[in-house]
Coordinates of C-alpha atoms in Angstrom, one line a residue:
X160 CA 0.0 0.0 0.0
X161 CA 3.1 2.5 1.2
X162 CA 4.6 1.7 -2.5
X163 CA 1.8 3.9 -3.6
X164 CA 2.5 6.9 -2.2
X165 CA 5.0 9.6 -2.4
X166 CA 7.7 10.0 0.7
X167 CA 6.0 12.6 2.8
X168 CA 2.8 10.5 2.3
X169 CA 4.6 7.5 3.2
X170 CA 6.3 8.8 6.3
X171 CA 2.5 10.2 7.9
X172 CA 1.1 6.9 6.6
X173 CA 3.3 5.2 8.9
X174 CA 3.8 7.9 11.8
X175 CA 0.1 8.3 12.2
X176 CA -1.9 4.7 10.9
X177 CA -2.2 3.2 14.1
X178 CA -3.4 6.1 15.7
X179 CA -6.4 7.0 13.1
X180 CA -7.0 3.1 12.8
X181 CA -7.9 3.0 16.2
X182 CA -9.9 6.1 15.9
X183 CA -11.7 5.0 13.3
X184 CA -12.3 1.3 14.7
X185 CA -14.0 2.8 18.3
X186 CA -16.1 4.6 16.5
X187 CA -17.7 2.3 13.8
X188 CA -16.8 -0.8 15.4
X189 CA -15.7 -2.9 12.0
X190 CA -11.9 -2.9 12.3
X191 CA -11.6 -3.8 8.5
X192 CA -13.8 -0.8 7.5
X193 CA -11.5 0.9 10.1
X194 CA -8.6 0.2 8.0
X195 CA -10.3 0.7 4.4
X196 CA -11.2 4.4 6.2
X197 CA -7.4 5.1 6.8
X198 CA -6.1 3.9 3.8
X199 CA -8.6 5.4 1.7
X200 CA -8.0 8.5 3.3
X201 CA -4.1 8.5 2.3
X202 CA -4.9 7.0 -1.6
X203 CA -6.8 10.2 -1.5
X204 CA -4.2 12.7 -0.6
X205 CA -1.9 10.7 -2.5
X206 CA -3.7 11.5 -5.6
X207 CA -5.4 14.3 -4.7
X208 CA -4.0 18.2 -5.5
X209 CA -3.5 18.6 -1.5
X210 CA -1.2 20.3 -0.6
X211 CA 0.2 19.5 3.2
X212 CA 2.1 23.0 3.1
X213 CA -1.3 24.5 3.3
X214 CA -2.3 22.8 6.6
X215 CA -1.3 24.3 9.4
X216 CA -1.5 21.2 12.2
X217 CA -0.9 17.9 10.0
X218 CA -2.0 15.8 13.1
X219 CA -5.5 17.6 13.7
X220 CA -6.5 17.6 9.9
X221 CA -5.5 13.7 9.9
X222 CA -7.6 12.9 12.9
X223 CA -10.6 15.4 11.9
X224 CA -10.7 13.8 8.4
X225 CA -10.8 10.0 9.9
X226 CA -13.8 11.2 12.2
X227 CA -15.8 12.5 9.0
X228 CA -14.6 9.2 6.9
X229 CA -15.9 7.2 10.2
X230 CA -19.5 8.9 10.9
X231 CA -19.9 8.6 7.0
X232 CA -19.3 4.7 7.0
X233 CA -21.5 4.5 10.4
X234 CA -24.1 6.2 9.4
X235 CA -24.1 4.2 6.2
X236 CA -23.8 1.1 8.4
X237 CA -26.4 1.8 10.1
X238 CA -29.0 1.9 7.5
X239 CA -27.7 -1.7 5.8
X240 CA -27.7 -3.3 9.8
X241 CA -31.8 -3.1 9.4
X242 CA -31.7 -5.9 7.2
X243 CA -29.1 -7.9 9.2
X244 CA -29.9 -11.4 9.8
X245 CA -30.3 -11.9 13.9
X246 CA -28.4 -10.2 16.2
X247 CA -25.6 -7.5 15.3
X248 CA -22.5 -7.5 16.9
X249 CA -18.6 -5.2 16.6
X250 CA -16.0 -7.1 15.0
X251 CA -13.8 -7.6 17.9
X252 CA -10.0 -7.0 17.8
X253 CA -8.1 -10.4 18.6
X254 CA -5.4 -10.7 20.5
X255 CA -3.0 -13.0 21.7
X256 CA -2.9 -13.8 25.1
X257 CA -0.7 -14.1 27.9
X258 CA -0.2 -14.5 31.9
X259 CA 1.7 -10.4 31.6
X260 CA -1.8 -9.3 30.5
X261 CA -3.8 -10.4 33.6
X262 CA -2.6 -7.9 35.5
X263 CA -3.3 -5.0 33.2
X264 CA -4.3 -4.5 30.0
X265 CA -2.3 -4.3 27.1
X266 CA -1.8 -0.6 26.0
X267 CA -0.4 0.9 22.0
X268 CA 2.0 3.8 22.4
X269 CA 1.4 5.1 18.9
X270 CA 3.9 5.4 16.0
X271 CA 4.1 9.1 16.0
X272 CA 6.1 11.1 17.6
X273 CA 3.7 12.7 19.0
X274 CA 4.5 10.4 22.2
X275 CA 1.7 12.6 24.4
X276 CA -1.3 10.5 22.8
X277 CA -1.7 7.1 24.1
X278 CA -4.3 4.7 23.1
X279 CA -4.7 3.7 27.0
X280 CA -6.5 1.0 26.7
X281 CA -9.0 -1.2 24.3
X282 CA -12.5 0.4 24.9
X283 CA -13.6 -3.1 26.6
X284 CA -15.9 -5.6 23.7
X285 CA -18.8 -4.8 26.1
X286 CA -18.9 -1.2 25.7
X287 CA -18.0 -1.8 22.2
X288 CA -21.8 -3.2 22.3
X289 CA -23.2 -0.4 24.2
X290 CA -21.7 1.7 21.8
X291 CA -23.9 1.3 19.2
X292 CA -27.0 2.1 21.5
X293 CA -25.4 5.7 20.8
X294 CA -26.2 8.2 18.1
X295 CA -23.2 8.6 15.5
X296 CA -22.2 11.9 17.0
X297 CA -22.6 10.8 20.9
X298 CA -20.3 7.7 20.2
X299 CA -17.4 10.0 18.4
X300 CA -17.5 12.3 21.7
X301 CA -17.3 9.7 24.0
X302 CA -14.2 7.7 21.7
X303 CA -12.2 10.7 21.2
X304 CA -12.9 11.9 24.9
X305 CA -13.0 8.6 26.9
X306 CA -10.2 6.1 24.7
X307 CA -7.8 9.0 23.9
X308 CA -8.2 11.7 26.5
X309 CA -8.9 14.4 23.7
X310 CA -9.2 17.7 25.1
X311 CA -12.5 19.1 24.8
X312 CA -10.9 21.8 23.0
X313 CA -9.7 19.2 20.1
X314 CA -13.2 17.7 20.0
X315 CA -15.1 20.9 19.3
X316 CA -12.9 21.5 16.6
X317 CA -13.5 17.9 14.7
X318 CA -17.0 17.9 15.5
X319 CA -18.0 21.4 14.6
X320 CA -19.2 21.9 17.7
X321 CA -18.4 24.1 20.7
X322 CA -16.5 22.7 23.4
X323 CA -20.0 23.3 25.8
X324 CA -21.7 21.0 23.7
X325 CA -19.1 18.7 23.4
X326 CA -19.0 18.5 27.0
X327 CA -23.1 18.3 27.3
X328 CA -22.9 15.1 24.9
X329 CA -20.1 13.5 26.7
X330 CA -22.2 13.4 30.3
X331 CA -25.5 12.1 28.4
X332 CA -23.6 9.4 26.5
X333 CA -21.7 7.8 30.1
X334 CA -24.6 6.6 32.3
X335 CA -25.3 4.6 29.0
X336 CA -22.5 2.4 29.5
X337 CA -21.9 2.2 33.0
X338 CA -22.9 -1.2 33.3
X339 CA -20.6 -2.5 31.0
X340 CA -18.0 -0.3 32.5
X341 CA -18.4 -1.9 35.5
X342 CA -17.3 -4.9 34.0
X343 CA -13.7 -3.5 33.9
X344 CA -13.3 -3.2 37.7
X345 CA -13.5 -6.8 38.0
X346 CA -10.0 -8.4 38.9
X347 CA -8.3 -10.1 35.7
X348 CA -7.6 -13.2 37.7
X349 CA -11.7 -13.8 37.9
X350 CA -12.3 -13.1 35.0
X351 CA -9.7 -16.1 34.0
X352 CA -11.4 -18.5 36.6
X353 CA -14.3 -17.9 34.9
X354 CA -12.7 -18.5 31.4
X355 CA -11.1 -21.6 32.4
X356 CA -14.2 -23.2 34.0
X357 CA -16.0 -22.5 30.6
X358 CA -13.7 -24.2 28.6
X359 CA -13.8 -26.9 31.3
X360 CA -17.8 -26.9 30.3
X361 CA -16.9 -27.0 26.4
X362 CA -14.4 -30.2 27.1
X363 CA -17.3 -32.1 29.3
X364 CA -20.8 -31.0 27.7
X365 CA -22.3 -30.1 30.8
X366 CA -22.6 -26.4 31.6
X367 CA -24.7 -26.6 34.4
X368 CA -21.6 -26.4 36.7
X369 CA -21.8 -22.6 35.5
X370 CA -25.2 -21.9 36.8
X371 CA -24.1 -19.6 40.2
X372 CA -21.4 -18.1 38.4
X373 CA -24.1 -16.7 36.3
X374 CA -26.5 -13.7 36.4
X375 CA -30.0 -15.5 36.8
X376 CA -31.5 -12.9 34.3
X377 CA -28.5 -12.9 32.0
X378 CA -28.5 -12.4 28.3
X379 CA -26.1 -14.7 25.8
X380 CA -26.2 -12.7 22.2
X381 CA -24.9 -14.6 18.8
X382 CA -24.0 -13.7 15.5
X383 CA -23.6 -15.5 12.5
X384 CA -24.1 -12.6 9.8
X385 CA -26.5 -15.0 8.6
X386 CA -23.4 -16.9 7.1
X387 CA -23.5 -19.5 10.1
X388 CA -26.5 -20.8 12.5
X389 CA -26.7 -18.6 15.5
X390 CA -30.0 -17.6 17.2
X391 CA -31.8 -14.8 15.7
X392 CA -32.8 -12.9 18.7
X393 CA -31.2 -12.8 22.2
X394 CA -31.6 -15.6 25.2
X395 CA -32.7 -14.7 28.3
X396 CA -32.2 -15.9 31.5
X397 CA -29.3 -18.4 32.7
X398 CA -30.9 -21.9 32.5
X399 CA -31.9 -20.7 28.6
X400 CA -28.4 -19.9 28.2
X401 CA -26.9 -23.2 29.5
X402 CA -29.9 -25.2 28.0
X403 CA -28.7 -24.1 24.6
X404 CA -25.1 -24.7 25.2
X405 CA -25.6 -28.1 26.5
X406 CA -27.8 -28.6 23.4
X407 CA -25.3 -27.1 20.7
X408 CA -22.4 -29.4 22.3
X409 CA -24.2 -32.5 21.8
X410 CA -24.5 -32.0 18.7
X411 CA -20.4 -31.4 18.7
X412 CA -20.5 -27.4 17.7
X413 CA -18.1 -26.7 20.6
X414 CA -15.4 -29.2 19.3
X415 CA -12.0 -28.3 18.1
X416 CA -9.4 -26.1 19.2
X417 CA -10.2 -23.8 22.1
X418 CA -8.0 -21.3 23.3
X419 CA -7.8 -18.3 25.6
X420 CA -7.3 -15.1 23.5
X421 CA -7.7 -11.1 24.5
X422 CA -10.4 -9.6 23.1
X423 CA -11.0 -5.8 23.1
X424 CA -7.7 -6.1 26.3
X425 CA -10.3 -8.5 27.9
X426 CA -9.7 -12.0 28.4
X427 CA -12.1 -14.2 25.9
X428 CA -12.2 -17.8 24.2
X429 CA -11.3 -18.3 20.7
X430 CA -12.9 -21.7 18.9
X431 CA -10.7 -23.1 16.2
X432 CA -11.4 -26.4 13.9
X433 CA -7.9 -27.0 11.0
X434 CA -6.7 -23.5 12.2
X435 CA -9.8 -21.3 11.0
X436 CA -11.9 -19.7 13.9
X437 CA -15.2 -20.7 14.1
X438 CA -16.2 -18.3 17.3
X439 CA -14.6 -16.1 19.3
X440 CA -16.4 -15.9 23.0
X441 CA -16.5 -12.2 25.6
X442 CA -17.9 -12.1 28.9
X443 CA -19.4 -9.1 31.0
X444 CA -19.5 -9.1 34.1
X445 CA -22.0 -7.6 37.1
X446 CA -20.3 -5.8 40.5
X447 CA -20.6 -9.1 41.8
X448 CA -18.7 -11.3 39.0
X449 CA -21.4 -13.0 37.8
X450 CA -21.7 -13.3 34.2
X451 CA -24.7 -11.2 33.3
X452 CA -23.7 -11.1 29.0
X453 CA -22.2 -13.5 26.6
X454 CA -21.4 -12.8 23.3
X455 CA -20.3 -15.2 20.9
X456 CA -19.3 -14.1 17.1
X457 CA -19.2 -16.4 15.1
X458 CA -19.7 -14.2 11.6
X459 CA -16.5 -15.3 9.2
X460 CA -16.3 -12.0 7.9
X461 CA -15.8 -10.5 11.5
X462 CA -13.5 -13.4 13.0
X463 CA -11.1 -14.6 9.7

């Protein structure tokens, strides 16, 4: 892709990618549209008459133009998602993982200079969900506020809105995802006992062992995309939840490869069968640790 572009193009392609990626992927939630956005974005000033001379901050026209790019592709999303098959769920971001991330969660220094932003940490695969309970402009604010710890200042400029509204739209858009915030308080080595005594449950075929460590109203969401079987609407309550696990075990769904993965800087379960992943598994979590959501994806075009 680099081979297309001239030197100075090539050198802010690099310096800035992972930084606009991640931008882009918190606030559509499709990390491969993320990436199409970026790249796009520097085909265009590749072969466009612009002029980088003329811009007076390089990293604050970057950013602002992957924000517009990203509200366009959500907004177009959006509309398509009302003819999705069953349930729809963020393309989560896959990980590798290790004992050194139970501790803490991985954070990305970016490849700019600009060593004063850091991409803290992965907005968590449950907010990720609550996410899209937010208008397009309510999820930008609270991205470029909460992930990156843009100044208000910054954010009134991309959005073309003053820093009081900016501010206004911020407050609204967190009690909306408190409960899957509260998720991330939970220590990481629960959240791994948990882990393990599910994939215990997907090497036996009985998940009834799980029942107390689950929310009794709890909610398990699929997705297939339509491309796989997956149930169309949400299951409620925890006996549903294990009842249809138990059921799709017998029938050897759950065999294969399992492995623990990070998903989203959370721990989750990966499902492999010939080294292609079938499913890829994220838990929430309530105050108390119980399981209250489960979301398994197992939509190819999300999890290749």
């Amino acid at each position: 892709m680099t081979s297309l572009f001239s030197n100075h193009i090539e050198h802010l392609y690099v310096e800035y990618r992972s930084l606009l990626t991640a931008v882009a992927y918190r606030i559509t939630g499709m990390r491969t549209e993320a990436e199409d956005i970026v790249q796009d974005l520097f085909i265009y000033l590749s072969t466009s008459n612009w002029n980088h001379e003329q811009v007076n901050n390089i990293r604050t026209y970057l950013i602002q133009s992957t924000v517009n790019r990203s509200l366009n592709v959500l907004e177009s999303a959006r509309i398509k998602r009302v003819e999705y098959p069953g349930v729809w769920l963020p393309e989560p971001h896959v990980n590798e993982w290790s004992s050194s991330s139970v501790s803490s969660r991985t954070s990305e220094l970016t490849e700019s200079a600009d060593t004063s932003i850091i991409l803290t940490d992965d907005i968590s695969y449950a907010v990720m969900v609550l996410l899209d309970q937010l208008t397009p402009v309510e999820r930008a604010i609270f991205v470029l506020r909460q992930s990156f710890d843009f100044s208000y200042r910054e954010i009134a400029q991309w959005m073309n809105r003053s820093e009081a509204t900016c501010r206004k739209i911020f407050s609204r858009a967190v009690p909306k995802l408190q409960e899957a915030q509260a998720s991330e308080s939970i220590a990481s080595e629960h959240k791994l006992a948990f882990t393990r005594a599910f994939l215990q449950a997907t090497q036996t075929g009985n998940f009834s062992s799980l029942l107390e460590l689950l929310q009794q109203d709890m909610r398990l969401y699929t997705d297939g995309g339509g491309k796989v079987k997956s149930a169309l609407r949400p299951i409620f309550d925890r006996r549903r939840v294990i009842s249809f696990f138990n059921g799709i075990a017998a029938k050897g769904s759950l065999t294969g490869e399992w492995s623990i993965i990070s998903i989203n800087g959370e721990i989750g379960l990966q499902l492999q069968r010939e080294g292609v992943t079938v499913a890829v598994y994220s838990f929430r979590y309530n105050a108390s640790g119980q399981v209250d959501h489960i979301f398994m994806i197992s939509n190819p075009d999300k999890i290749s």
